[in-house]
mmCIF file of C-alpha atoms and ligand atoms in Angstrom:
data_model
loop_
_atom_site.group_PDB
_atom_site.id
_atom_site.type_symbol
_atom_site.label_atom_id
_atom_site.label_comp_id
_atom_site.label_asym_id
_atom_site.label_seq_id
_atom_site.Cartn_x
_atom_site.Cartn_y
_atom_site.Cartn_z
ATOM 1 C CA MET A 1 0.908 -36.453 -51.643
ATOM 2 C CA LEU A 2 -1.489 -38.826 -49.709
ATOM 3 C CA ILE A 3 -0.366 -42.748 -50.065
ATOM 4 C CA LEU A 4 -2.665 -45.523 -49.412
ATOM 5 C CA GLY A 5 -0.195 -48.897 -48.272
ATOM 6 C CA ILE A 6 -1.375 -52.308 -48.648
ATOM 7 C CA GLU A 7 0.730 -55.123 -46.699
ATOM 8 C CA SER A 8 -0.172 -58.402 -47.493
ATOM 9 C CA THR A 9 2.780 -60.734 -48.382
ATOM 10 C CA CYS A 10 3.037 -62.802 -45.261
ATOM 11 C CA ASP A 11 1.122 -63.368 -42.221
ATOM 12 C CA GLU A 12 0.135 -59.715 -41.458
ATOM 13 C CA THR A 13 -2.057 -57.265 -43.386
ATOM 14 C CA GLY A 14 -0.997 -54.234 -42.827
ATOM 15 C CA VAL A 15 -2.735 -50.747 -44.066
ATOM 16 C CA ALA A 16 -1.767 -47.339 -43.312
ATOM 17 C CA VAL A 17 -1.813 -43.971 -44.812
ATOM 18 C CA VAL A 18 1.226 -41.753 -45.046
ATOM 19 C CA GLU A 19 1.932 -38.474 -46.074
ATOM 20 C CA ASP A 20 5.007 -37.392 -48.078
ATOM 21 C CA GLY A 21 7.035 -40.672 -47.570
ATOM 22 C CA VAL A 22 7.290 -40.025 -43.697
ATOM 23 C CA LYS A 23 4.140 -38.861 -41.656
ATOM 24 C CA ILE A 24 2.314 -41.872 -40.974
ATOM 25 C CA ARG A 25 -1.568 -40.685 -40.736
ATOM 26 C CA SER A 26 -3.280 -44.172 -40.255
ATOM 27 C CA ASN A 27 -1.750 -47.091 -39.747
ATOM 28 C CA PHE A 28 -3.328 -50.734 -39.053
ATOM 29 C CA ILE A 29 -1.640 -54.189 -38.922
ATOM 30 C CA ALA A 30 -3.444 -57.501 -38.260
ATOM 31 C CA SER A 31 -1.770 -60.482 -37.730
ATOM 32 C CA SER A 32 -2.708 -64.815 -38.052
ATOM 33 C CA VAL A 33 0.247 -65.479 -35.561
ATOM 34 C CA SER A 34 -1.885 -66.460 -32.892
ATOM 35 C CA LYS A 35 -2.862 -69.416 -34.903
ATOM 36 C CA LEU A 36 0.432 -70.540 -36.098
ATOM 37 C CA ALA A 37 1.608 -71.374 -32.758
ATOM 38 C CA LYS A 38 0.388 -74.930 -32.965
ATOM 39 C CA TYR A 39 1.771 -75.461 -36.594
ATOM 40 C CA GLY A 40 5.790 -73.493 -35.126
ATOM 41 C CA GLY A 41 5.813 -72.230 -38.426
ATOM 42 C CA VAL A 42 3.131 -70.028 -41.360
ATOM 43 C CA VAL A 43 0.825 -72.254 -42.715
ATOM 44 C CA PRO A 44 0.400 -70.453 -46.618
ATOM 45 C CA GLU A 45 -3.477 -71.590 -46.723
ATOM 46 C CA VAL A 46 -4.053 -70.589 -42.925
ATOM 47 C CA VAL A 47 -2.616 -66.897 -43.383
ATOM 48 C CA ALA A 48 -3.678 -65.987 -46.817
ATOM 49 C CA ARG A 49 -7.154 -66.938 -45.682
ATOM 50 C CA ASP A 50 -6.985 -64.026 -42.590
ATOM 51 C CA GLN A 51 -5.589 -61.807 -45.632
ATOM 52 C CA VAL A 52 -9.382 -62.314 -46.827
ATOM 53 C CA LYS A 53 -10.674 -61.184 -43.854
ATOM 54 C CA PHE A 54 -8.667 -58.414 -42.714
ATOM 55 C CA ILE A 55 -7.976 -56.377 -45.731
ATOM 56 C CA ILE A 56 -11.214 -54.448 -45.719
ATOM 57 C CA PRO A 57 -11.792 -53.840 -42.295
ATOM 58 C CA LEU A 58 -8.659 -52.689 -42.195
ATOM 59 C CA ILE A 59 -8.657 -50.417 -45.136
ATOM 60 C CA GLU A 60 -11.880 -48.740 -43.965
ATOM 61 C CA GLU A 61 -9.821 -48.246 -40.314
ATOM 62 C CA ALA A 62 -6.963 -46.698 -42.257
ATOM 63 C CA LEU A 63 -9.504 -44.041 -43.885
ATOM 64 C CA SER A 64 -11.529 -43.370 -41.535
ATOM 65 C CA GLY A 65 -11.162 -39.393 -40.974
ATOM 66 C CA ILE A 66 -9.507 -39.244 -44.233
ATOM 67 C CA ASP A 67 -11.110 -37.651 -46.868
ATOM 68 C CA ARG A 68 -10.920 -40.337 -50.176
ATOM 69 C CA ASP A 69 -10.482 -37.901 -52.452
ATOM 70 C CA LYS A 70 -7.150 -36.369 -50.433
ATOM 71 C CA ILE A 71 -5.147 -39.752 -51.284
ATOM 72 C CA ASP A 72 -3.151 -39.147 -54.632
ATOM 73 C CA ALA A 73 -2.501 -42.942 -54.578
ATOM 74 C CA ILE A 74 -2.658 -46.387 -53.360
ATOM 75 C CA ALA A 75 0.408 -48.604 -52.794
ATOM 76 C CA VAL A 76 0.356 -52.118 -52.944
ATOM 77 C CA SER A 77 3.777 -55.002 -52.357
ATOM 78 C CA TYR A 78 3.609 -57.009 -55.085
ATOM 79 C CA GLY A 79 6.399 -59.348 -53.628
ATOM 80 C CA PRO A 80 8.485 -60.749 -52.809
ATOM 81 C CA GLY A 81 5.745 -63.456 -50.666
ATOM 82 C CA LEU A 82 3.392 -66.439 -50.372
ATOM 83 C CA VAL A 83 1.389 -66.327 -53.846
ATOM 84 C CA GLY A 84 -2.063 -66.827 -51.943
ATOM 85 C CA SER A 85 -1.623 -63.806 -49.139
ATOM 86 C CA LEU A 86 -0.220 -61.536 -51.813
ATOM 87 C CA LEU A 87 -3.108 -61.939 -54.358
ATOM 88 C CA ILE A 88 -5.392 -60.763 -52.005
ATOM 89 C CA GLY A 89 -3.734 -57.210 -51.276
ATOM 90 C CA VAL A 90 -2.612 -57.008 -55.261
ATOM 91 C CA GLU A 91 -6.088 -57.493 -56.361
ATOM 92 C CA THR A 92 -7.682 -55.295 -54.339
ATOM 93 C CA ALA A 93 -5.632 -52.778 -54.747
ATOM 94 C CA LYS A 94 -5.782 -52.719 -58.377
ATOM 95 C CA THR A 95 -9.917 -52.780 -57.662
ATOM 96 C CA LEU A 96 -9.591 -50.000 -55.656
ATOM 97 C CA ALA A 97 -7.268 -48.177 -57.806
ATOM 98 C CA VAL A 98 -10.136 -48.406 -60.672
ATOM 99 C CA ALA A 99 -13.231 -47.757 -58.587
ATOM 100 C CA TRP A 100 -11.461 -44.540 -57.041
ATOM 101 C CA LYS A 101 -9.614 -43.823 -60.523
ATOM 102 C CA LYS A 102 -6.230 -43.513 -58.420
ATOM 103 C CA PRO A 103 -2.528 -44.430 -59.749
ATOM 104 C CA LEU A 104 -1.526 -47.459 -58.725
ATOM 105 C CA ILE A 105 2.210 -47.935 -57.049
ATOM 106 C CA PRO A 106 3.548 -51.638 -56.818
ATOM 107 C CA VAL A 107 6.452 -51.822 -54.521
ATOM 108 C CA ASN A 108 8.775 -54.041 -53.791
ATOM 109 C CA HIS A 109 8.520 -56.015 -50.047
ATOM 110 C CA LEU A 110 12.021 -56.233 -49.437
ATOM 111 C CA LYS A 111 13.080 -51.962 -50.604
ATOM 112 C CA ALA A 112 9.898 -51.551 -48.260
ATOM 113 C CA HIS A 113 11.774 -52.333 -45.217
ATOM 114 C CA ILE A 114 14.321 -50.059 -46.204
ATOM 115 C CA TYR A 115 11.849 -47.074 -46.396
ATOM 116 C CA SER A 116 10.660 -47.711 -43.136
ATOM 117 C CA ASN A 117 13.682 -46.118 -41.983
ATOM 118 C CA TRP A 118 12.042 -42.489 -43.156
ATOM 119 C CA LEU A 119 8.870 -42.806 -41.631
ATOM 120 C CA ASP A 120 9.028 -40.253 -38.616
ATOM 121 C CA SER A 121 7.233 -41.642 -35.632
ATOM 122 C CA ASN A 122 6.958 -40.527 -31.893
ATOM 123 C CA SER A 123 9.503 -42.855 -30.676
ATOM 124 C CA MET A 124 13.256 -41.514 -32.501
ATOM 125 C CA HIS A 125 14.927 -43.751 -34.568
ATOM 126 C CA GLU A 126 17.697 -44.963 -32.700
ATOM 127 C CA ILE A 127 20.684 -43.246 -34.345
ATOM 128 C CA GLY A 128 24.362 -44.665 -33.239
ATOM 129 C CA SER A 129 27.903 -43.063 -33.611
ATOM 130 C CA PHE A 130 29.145 -39.996 -34.288
ATOM 131 C CA GLU A 131 26.447 -37.660 -32.456
ATOM 132 C CA SER A 132 27.528 -34.413 -34.091
ATOM 133 C CA LYS A 133 26.769 -35.875 -36.915
ATOM 134 C CA ALA A 134 23.329 -37.724 -36.300
ATOM 135 C CA ARG A 135 22.364 -34.581 -35.214
ATOM 136 C CA ASN A 136 21.998 -32.851 -38.140
ATOM 137 C CA SER A 137 20.758 -35.813 -40.416
ATOM 138 C CA LYS A 138 17.859 -37.226 -38.834
ATOM 139 C CA LYS A 139 16.869 -39.297 -41.928
ATOM 140 C CA PRO A 140 18.896 -41.844 -43.548
ATOM 141 C CA GLN A 141 21.879 -40.182 -45.955
ATOM 142 C CA PHE A 142 23.257 -41.452 -48.970
ATOM 143 C CA PRO A 143 25.461 -43.446 -50.212
ATOM 144 C CA LEU A 144 24.106 -46.135 -47.582
ATOM 145 C CA VAL A 145 24.584 -49.991 -47.012
ATOM 146 C CA ALA A 146 21.013 -51.651 -46.113
ATOM 147 C CA LEU A 147 20.480 -54.627 -44.213
ATOM 148 C CA ILE A 148 17.601 -56.658 -44.633
ATOM 149 C CA VAL A 149 16.908 -59.631 -42.101
ATOM 150 C CA SER A 150 13.233 -60.932 -42.380
ATOM 151 C CA GLY A 151 12.195 -64.289 -42.525
ATOM 152 C CA GLY A 152 12.358 -64.976 -45.767
ATOM 153 C CA HIS A 153 15.540 -63.207 -46.308
ATOM 154 C CA THR A 154 18.916 -61.711 -45.327
ATOM 155 C CA ASP A 155 20.841 -58.878 -48.043
ATOM 156 C CA LEU A 156 22.825 -56.535 -47.795
ATOM 157 C CA VAL A 157 22.220 -53.859 -50.100
ATOM 158 C CA LEU A 158 24.182 -50.854 -51.774
ATOM 159 C CA MET A 159 21.977 -47.720 -52.295
ATOM 160 C CA LYS A 160 23.697 -44.486 -53.982
ATOM 161 C CA ASP A 161 20.038 -42.564 -53.852
ATOM 162 C CA HIS A 162 16.435 -43.223 -53.783
ATOM 163 C CA GLY A 163 15.732 -46.195 -56.100
ATOM 164 C CA ASP A 164 19.050 -46.882 -56.755
ATOM 165 C CA PHE A 165 19.620 -50.455 -55.427
ATOM 166 C CA LYS A 166 22.946 -52.385 -55.911
ATOM 167 C CA LEU A 167 22.563 -56.490 -53.984
ATOM 168 C CA LEU A 168 25.598 -57.153 -52.288
ATOM 169 C CA GLY A 169 24.889 -59.797 -51.281
ATOM 170 C CA SER A 170 22.210 -62.213 -49.633
ATOM 171 C CA THR A 171 21.775 -65.548 -47.815
ATOM 172 C CA LEU A 172 23.175 -68.380 -49.814
ATOM 173 C CA ASP A 173 20.251 -70.761 -47.328
ATOM 174 C CA ASP A 174 18.600 -69.863 -44.314
ATOM 175 C CA ALA A 175 17.318 -66.448 -43.670
ATOM 176 C CA ALA A 176 18.528 -65.088 -40.390
ATOM 177 C CA GLY A 177 14.864 -64.873 -39.007
ATOM 178 C CA GLU A 178 14.228 -68.193 -40.541
ATOM 179 C CA ALA A 179 17.378 -69.667 -38.244
ATOM 180 C CA PHE A 180 15.360 -67.806 -35.201
ATOM 181 C CA ASP A 181 12.256 -69.629 -35.651
ATOM 182 C CA LYS A 182 13.975 -73.044 -36.321
ATOM 183 C CA VAL A 183 16.212 -72.881 -32.917
ATOM 184 C CA ALA A 184 12.747 -71.625 -31.151
ATOM 185 C CA ARG A 185 11.330 -75.019 -32.310
ATOM 186 C CA VAL A 186 14.372 -77.124 -31.363
ATOM 187 C CA LEU A 187 14.292 -75.441 -28.731
ATOM 188 C CA GLY A 188 10.546 -76.147 -27.913
ATOM 189 C CA LEU A 189 9.498 -72.018 -28.164
ATOM 190 C CA GLY A 190 6.560 -70.429 -29.808
ATOM 191 C CA PHE A 191 6.514 -69.029 -32.924
ATOM 192 C CA PRO A 192 7.681 -66.837 -34.502
ATOM 193 C CA GLY A 193 11.160 -67.371 -32.976
ATOM 194 C CA GLY A 194 12.821 -64.299 -32.507
ATOM 195 C CA PRO A 195 11.216 -62.301 -30.059
ATOM 196 C CA GLU A 196 11.382 -65.658 -27.973
ATOM 197 C CA ILE A 197 15.083 -66.343 -28.041
ATOM 198 C CA GLU A 198 15.995 -62.814 -27.377
ATOM 199 C CA GLN A 199 13.765 -62.848 -23.974
ATOM 200 C CA LEU A 200 15.593 -66.185 -22.723
ATOM 201 C CA ALA A 201 19.029 -64.726 -23.980
ATOM 202 C CA LEU A 202 18.373 -61.873 -22.048
ATOM 203 C CA ARG A 203 17.702 -64.466 -18.604
ATOM 204 C CA PHE A 204 21.295 -65.889 -19.764
ATOM 205 C CA ALA A 205 22.800 -62.624 -20.158
ATOM 206 C CA GLN A 206 21.048 -60.890 -17.035
ATOM 207 C CA GLY A 207 21.584 -63.789 -14.542
ATOM 208 C CA LYS A 208 24.442 -64.777 -12.713
ATOM 209 C CA PRO A 209 25.791 -67.357 -15.004
ATOM 210 C CA ILE A 210 28.955 -69.228 -13.099
ATOM 211 C CA SER A 211 30.952 -67.968 -16.533
ATOM 212 C CA LYS A 212 29.751 -66.209 -19.582
ATOM 213 C CA LYS A 213 31.459 -69.070 -21.540
ATOM 214 C CA SER A 214 29.409 -71.970 -22.115
ATOM 215 C CA ALA A 215 30.165 -75.563 -23.797
ATOM 216 C CA LEU A 216 28.621 -74.659 -26.691
ATOM 217 C CA SER A 217 31.401 -72.792 -29.390
ATOM 218 C CA LEU A 218 28.490 -72.087 -32.327
ATOM 219 C CA PRO A 219 30.285 -71.166 -35.475
ATOM 220 C CA ARG A 220 30.449 -67.758 -37.104
ATOM 221 C CA SER A 221 29.797 -69.166 -40.765
ATOM 222 C CA MET A 222 31.234 -67.346 -43.656
ATOM 223 C CA MET A 223 31.588 -64.655 -41.471
ATOM 224 C CA ASN A 224 35.302 -64.034 -42.888
ATOM 225 C CA SER A 225 34.624 -64.923 -46.852
ATOM 226 C CA ASN A 226 35.407 -62.577 -49.063
ATOM 227 C CA ASP A 227 31.946 -61.332 -50.229
ATOM 228 C CA PHE A 228 28.833 -59.856 -48.389
ATOM 229 C CA ASN A 229 26.866 -63.345 -48.561
ATOM 230 C CA PHE A 230 26.004 -65.283 -45.325
ATOM 231 C CA SER A 231 24.971 -68.479 -44.552
ATOM 232 C CA PHE A 232 23.067 -69.600 -41.375
ATOM 233 C CA SER A 233 21.725 -73.837 -41.976
ATOM 234 C CA GLY A 234 25.337 -73.974 -40.119
ATOM 235 C CA ILE A 235 24.555 -72.255 -37.285
ATOM 236 C CA LYS A 236 21.173 -73.334 -36.719
ATOM 237 C CA THR A 237 22.405 -77.249 -37.508
ATOM 238 C CA ALA A 238 24.790 -76.745 -34.814
ATOM 239 C CA VAL A 239 22.576 -76.006 -32.320
ATOM 240 C CA ALA A 240 20.059 -78.846 -33.114
ATOM 241 C CA ASN A 241 23.292 -81.507 -33.339
ATOM 242 C CA PHE A 242 23.850 -80.052 -29.352
ATOM 243 C CA VAL A 243 20.577 -79.846 -28.340
ATOM 244 C CA HIS A 244 19.738 -83.497 -30.052
ATOM 245 C CA GLY A 245 18.074 -86.396 -27.362
ATOM 246 C CA SER A 246 18.764 -83.728 -24.258
ATOM 247 C CA GLN A 247 16.410 -82.503 -21.973
ATOM 248 C CA LEU A 248 16.866 -79.308 -21.538
ATOM 249 C CA THR A 249 16.666 -76.846 -17.864
ATOM 250 C CA ILE A 250 15.620 -73.542 -18.614
ATOM 251 C CA HIS A 251 18.680 -71.997 -17.572
ATOM 252 C CA GLY A 252 20.291 -74.773 -20.386
ATOM 253 C CA LYS A 253 17.977 -73.171 -22.799
ATOM 254 C CA SER A 254 19.011 -69.680 -22.312
ATOM 255 C CA VAL A 255 22.667 -70.307 -22.698
ATOM 256 C CA ILE A 256 21.565 -72.011 -26.013
ATOM 257 C CA ALA A 257 19.786 -68.989 -26.917
ATOM 258 C CA PHE A 258 22.189 -66.554 -26.311
ATOM 259 C CA GLU A 259 24.965 -68.398 -27.604
ATOM 260 C CA PHE A 260 22.847 -68.395 -31.140
ATOM 261 C CA GLN A 261 21.951 -64.984 -30.891
ATOM 262 C CA GLU A 262 25.949 -63.840 -30.798
ATOM 263 C CA ALA A 263 26.784 -66.532 -33.420
ATOM 264 C CA VAL A 264 23.968 -64.726 -35.867
ATOM 265 C CA CYS A 265 24.297 -60.852 -34.447
ATOM 266 C CA ASP A 266 28.663 -61.254 -35.017
ATOM 267 C CA VAL A 267 27.988 -62.238 -38.731
ATOM 268 C CA LEU A 268 25.225 -59.753 -39.563
ATOM 269 C CA VAL A 269 27.207 -57.053 -37.818
ATOM 270 C CA SER A 270 30.425 -58.133 -39.064
ATOM 271 C CA LYS A 271 29.604 -58.268 -42.685
ATOM 272 C CA THR A 272 27.632 -54.805 -42.477
ATOM 273 C CA ILE A 273 30.231 -52.941 -41.225
ATOM 274 C CA ARG A 274 33.329 -54.234 -44.001
ATOM 275 C CA ALA A 275 30.231 -53.451 -46.807
ATOM 276 C CA ALA A 276 30.014 -49.856 -44.956
ATOM 277 C CA LYS A 277 33.477 -49.371 -44.749
ATOM 278 C CA LYS A 278 33.936 -50.385 -48.290
ATOM 279 C CA PHE A 279 31.399 -48.675 -49.877
ATOM 280 C CA VAL A 280 32.405 -45.477 -47.741
ATOM 281 C CA ALA A 281 28.938 -45.347 -46.664
ATOM 282 C CA ASN A 282 27.140 -42.266 -44.605
ATOM 283 C CA SER A 283 24.536 -44.404 -43.353
ATOM 284 C CA ILE A 284 24.259 -47.875 -42.683
ATOM 285 C CA VAL A 285 19.836 -48.861 -41.826
ATOM 286 C CA VAL A 286 18.863 -52.037 -41.028
ATOM 287 C CA GLY A 287 14.969 -53.553 -41.800
ATOM 288 C CA GLY A 288 12.726 -56.346 -41.612
ATOM 289 C CA GLY A 289 11.835 -58.174 -38.387
ATOM 290 C CA VAL A 290 14.805 -59.486 -37.518
ATOM 291 C CA SER A 291 16.039 -55.570 -37.126
ATOM 292 C CA ALA A 292 13.708 -55.560 -33.833
ATOM 293 C CA ASN A 293 16.308 -57.383 -32.349
ATOM 294 C CA SER A 294 17.697 -55.383 -29.355
ATOM 295 C CA ARG A 295 20.856 -57.033 -29.184
ATOM 296 C CA LEU A 296 21.723 -56.551 -33.222
ATOM 297 C CA ARG A 297 20.633 -52.958 -32.763
ATOM 298 C CA GLU A 298 23.528 -52.897 -29.761
ATOM 299 C CA MET A 299 26.001 -54.724 -31.132
ATOM 300 C CA LEU A 300 25.662 -52.931 -34.681
ATOM 301 C CA ILE A 301 25.858 -49.309 -32.673
ATOM 302 C CA GLU A 302 28.735 -49.974 -31.000
ATOM 303 C CA LYS A 303 30.608 -51.569 -33.574
ATOM 304 C CA SER A 304 30.098 -48.410 -35.692
ATOM 305 C CA THR A 305 31.569 -45.972 -33.338
ATOM 306 C CA THR A 306 34.698 -46.673 -34.945
ATOM 307 C CA PHE A 307 34.016 -44.769 -37.995
ATOM 308 C CA ASP A 308 31.806 -42.036 -39.558
ATOM 309 C CA VAL A 309 28.204 -43.468 -40.471
ATOM 310 C CA ASN A 310 25.369 -43.269 -38.929
ATOM 311 C CA VAL A 311 22.909 -46.708 -37.743
ATOM 312 C CA PHE A 312 19.163 -46.309 -38.599
ATOM 313 C CA PHE A 313 16.891 -48.427 -37.235
ATOM 314 C CA PRO A 314 12.733 -48.435 -37.710
ATOM 315 C CA PRO A 315 10.992 -48.057 -34.743
ATOM 316 C CA LYS A 316 10.046 -51.729 -33.410
ATOM 317 C CA ASN A 317 6.288 -51.878 -34.800
ATOM 318 C CA LEU A 318 7.819 -50.768 -38.144
ATOM 319 C CA SER A 319 10.458 -53.739 -38.516
ATOM 320 C CA VAL A 320 7.750 -55.968 -38.470
ATOM 321 C CA ASP A 321 5.722 -55.827 -41.689
ATOM 322 C CA ASN A 322 2.858 -52.981 -42.202
ATOM 323 C CA GLY A 323 1.734 -50.787 -44.590
ATOM 324 C CA ALA A 324 3.042 -47.658 -43.794
ATOM 325 C CA MET A 325 6.215 -48.834 -45.171
ATOM 326 C CA ILE A 326 4.952 -49.453 -48.557
ATOM 327 C CA ALA A 327 3.377 -45.951 -48.748
ATOM 328 C CA ALA A 328 7.296 -44.712 -47.794
ATOM 329 C CA ALA A 329 8.739 -46.656 -50.318
ATOM 330 C CA ALA A 330 5.789 -45.931 -52.962
ATOM 331 C CA PHE A 331 6.373 -41.908 -52.373
ATOM 332 C CA PHE A 332 10.322 -41.894 -52.671
ATOM 333 C CA GLU A 333 10.168 -44.601 -55.922
ATOM 334 C CA LYS A 334 6.757 -43.275 -57.669
ATOM 335 C CA LYS A 335 7.163 -46.172 -60.356
ATOM 336 C CA PHE A 336 3.107 -46.246 -61.274
ATOM 337 C CA SER A 337 1.991 -49.077 -63.154
ATOM 338 C CA ASP A 338 -1.503 -49.768 -64.918
ATOM 339 C CA PRO A 339 -3.479 -51.414 -62.781
ATOM 340 C CA LEU A 340 -4.649 -54.073 -65.372
ATOM 341 C CA LYS A 341 -1.574 -54.901 -65.913
ATOM 342 C CA THR A 342 -0.082 -55.264 -62.745
ATOM 343 C CA VAL A 343 0.941 -58.799 -61.082
ATOM 344 C CA ALA A 344 2.231 -60.226 -57.557
ATOM 345 C CA ASN A 345 5.432 -62.093 -58.056
ATOM 346 C CA PRO A 346 6.219 -64.075 -55.408
ATOM 347 C CA LEU A 347 9.961 -64.446 -56.235
ATOM 348 C CA LEU A 348 10.525 -60.699 -56.857
ATOM 349 C CA HIS A 349 13.521 -59.668 -55.751
ATOM 350 C CA PHE A 350 16.292 -56.738 -56.373
HETATM 351 O O1 KG4 B 401 9.929 -58.825 -41.911
HETATM 352 P P1 KG4 B 401 9.276 -59.954 -40.908
HETATM 353 O O2 KG4 B 401 7.731 -59.679 -40.295
HETATM 354 O O3 KG4 B 401 8.426 -61.254 -42.058
HETATM 355 C C1 KG4 B 401 9.333 -61.154 -43.239
HETATM 356 O O4 KG4 B 401 9.129 -60.566 -44.357
HETATM 357 O O5 KG4 B 401 9.558 -62.381 -43.250
HETATM 358 O O6 KG4 B 401 10.075 -60.675 -40.374
HETATM 359 C C2 KG4 B 401 9.761 -61.976 -39.667
HETATM 360 C C3 KG4 B 401 11.062 -62.399 -38.775
HETATM 361 C C4 KG4 B 401 10.930 -63.905 -38.305
HETATM 362 O O7 KG4 B 401 11.708 -64.758 -38.701
HETATM 363 C C5 KG4 B 401 10.959 -63.681 -36.474
HETATM 364 O O8 KG4 B 401 11.268 -64.368 -35.949
HETATM 365 C C6 KG4 B 401 11.641 -62.373 -36.870
HETATM 366 O O9 KG4 B 401 11.236 -61.756 -37.743
HETATM 367 N N1 KG4 B 401 12.054 -61.560 -35.881
HETATM 368 C C7 KG4 B 401 13.132 -61.095 -34.407
HETATM 369 C C8 KG4 B 401 12.456 -60.566 -33.472
HETATM 370 N N2 KG4 B 401 10.806 -59.782 -33.747
HETATM 371 C C9 KG4 B 401 10.755 -60.815 -35.045
HETATM 372 N N3 KG4 B 401 14.679 -62.089 -34.773
HETATM 373 C C10 KG4 B 401 14.689 -61.765 -33.522
HETATM 374 N N4 KG4 B 401 14.406 -61.072 -32.635
HETATM 375 C C11 KG4 B 401 13.703 -59.720 -32.874
HETATM 376 N N5 KG4 B 401 13.002 -59.464 -31.426
HETATM 377 ZN ZN1 ZN B 402 9.052 -58.031 -44.524
#
């Protein structure tokens, strides 16, 4: 089954054609990110206007060399996201479904981040822990625990089968990616902040610091709470208070970036491992922009070796928003909908 997947929830426009939920036949992404650096964050009006510019050329590129008659369905992410951006993808997908007489499959963007782990890629998914089991299982196995870490969301989800999602916990305030972006802004770094913090943290970790103990000790908020919720605003505020009014050297900034990344990853990994043990998960899957973070990958794989579970991350280019994950989720869920009744839902959740 060939599905055309369309993504337009925020500042990326993604269009892809995916076969049977796993094989990427084409995948194109355009981003407004270069325009956002000067604002230090997403400006809804700016990104929505770019969605209008990008979407038709990307659909044409994604379909070049593919017979349009062979497309079996059109999938689109209908939420959550920014309403202006969402509307462009949703209305385009509805129009194409009607004009080309194809079924429409609306997809929850958060579920699609989970399904990015089913996509084949040239670079193998990173699989951690028990090697013997990993060799037999190249796709995630149910039951699984999914950690979604993006700019707008931090969720732990239990999946017992395709389409069967149970939300275990969420952030009570900032999302993990949002905290990366805000701390980057405090340190005077660019947007998006995640990759910038990661690079700076690496500089500290690889350098020759006098001691790995720094003056900055950040809280691991809610790490030991008796639930699967998260909170990142305390860690972010602790950094802001520490930095307040000081002239930081590049070394000082890299120490803060390192300590911040350690604190966020510690909390994410510890709660994910606890959920995987409690629900006897066969796999842990991670999705969303923050899943590109190498320290998060390293720490989760390391901590999962003590029990029988496989860890999956999408290849880094599929961690961020893309159309391929939308097509993958649509294939496994197959929740068709009448194009004339389909509407964007900015507040959609599980
Ligand atoms: O999933 P995504 O592309 O968009 C949303 O749905 O929000 O995630 C974007 C977020 C941003 O907050 C960005 O700073 C973060 O993912 N991010 C990272 C890294 N790459 C992107 N955070 C930490 N480390 C990274 N390498
Ligand atoms: Zn996303």
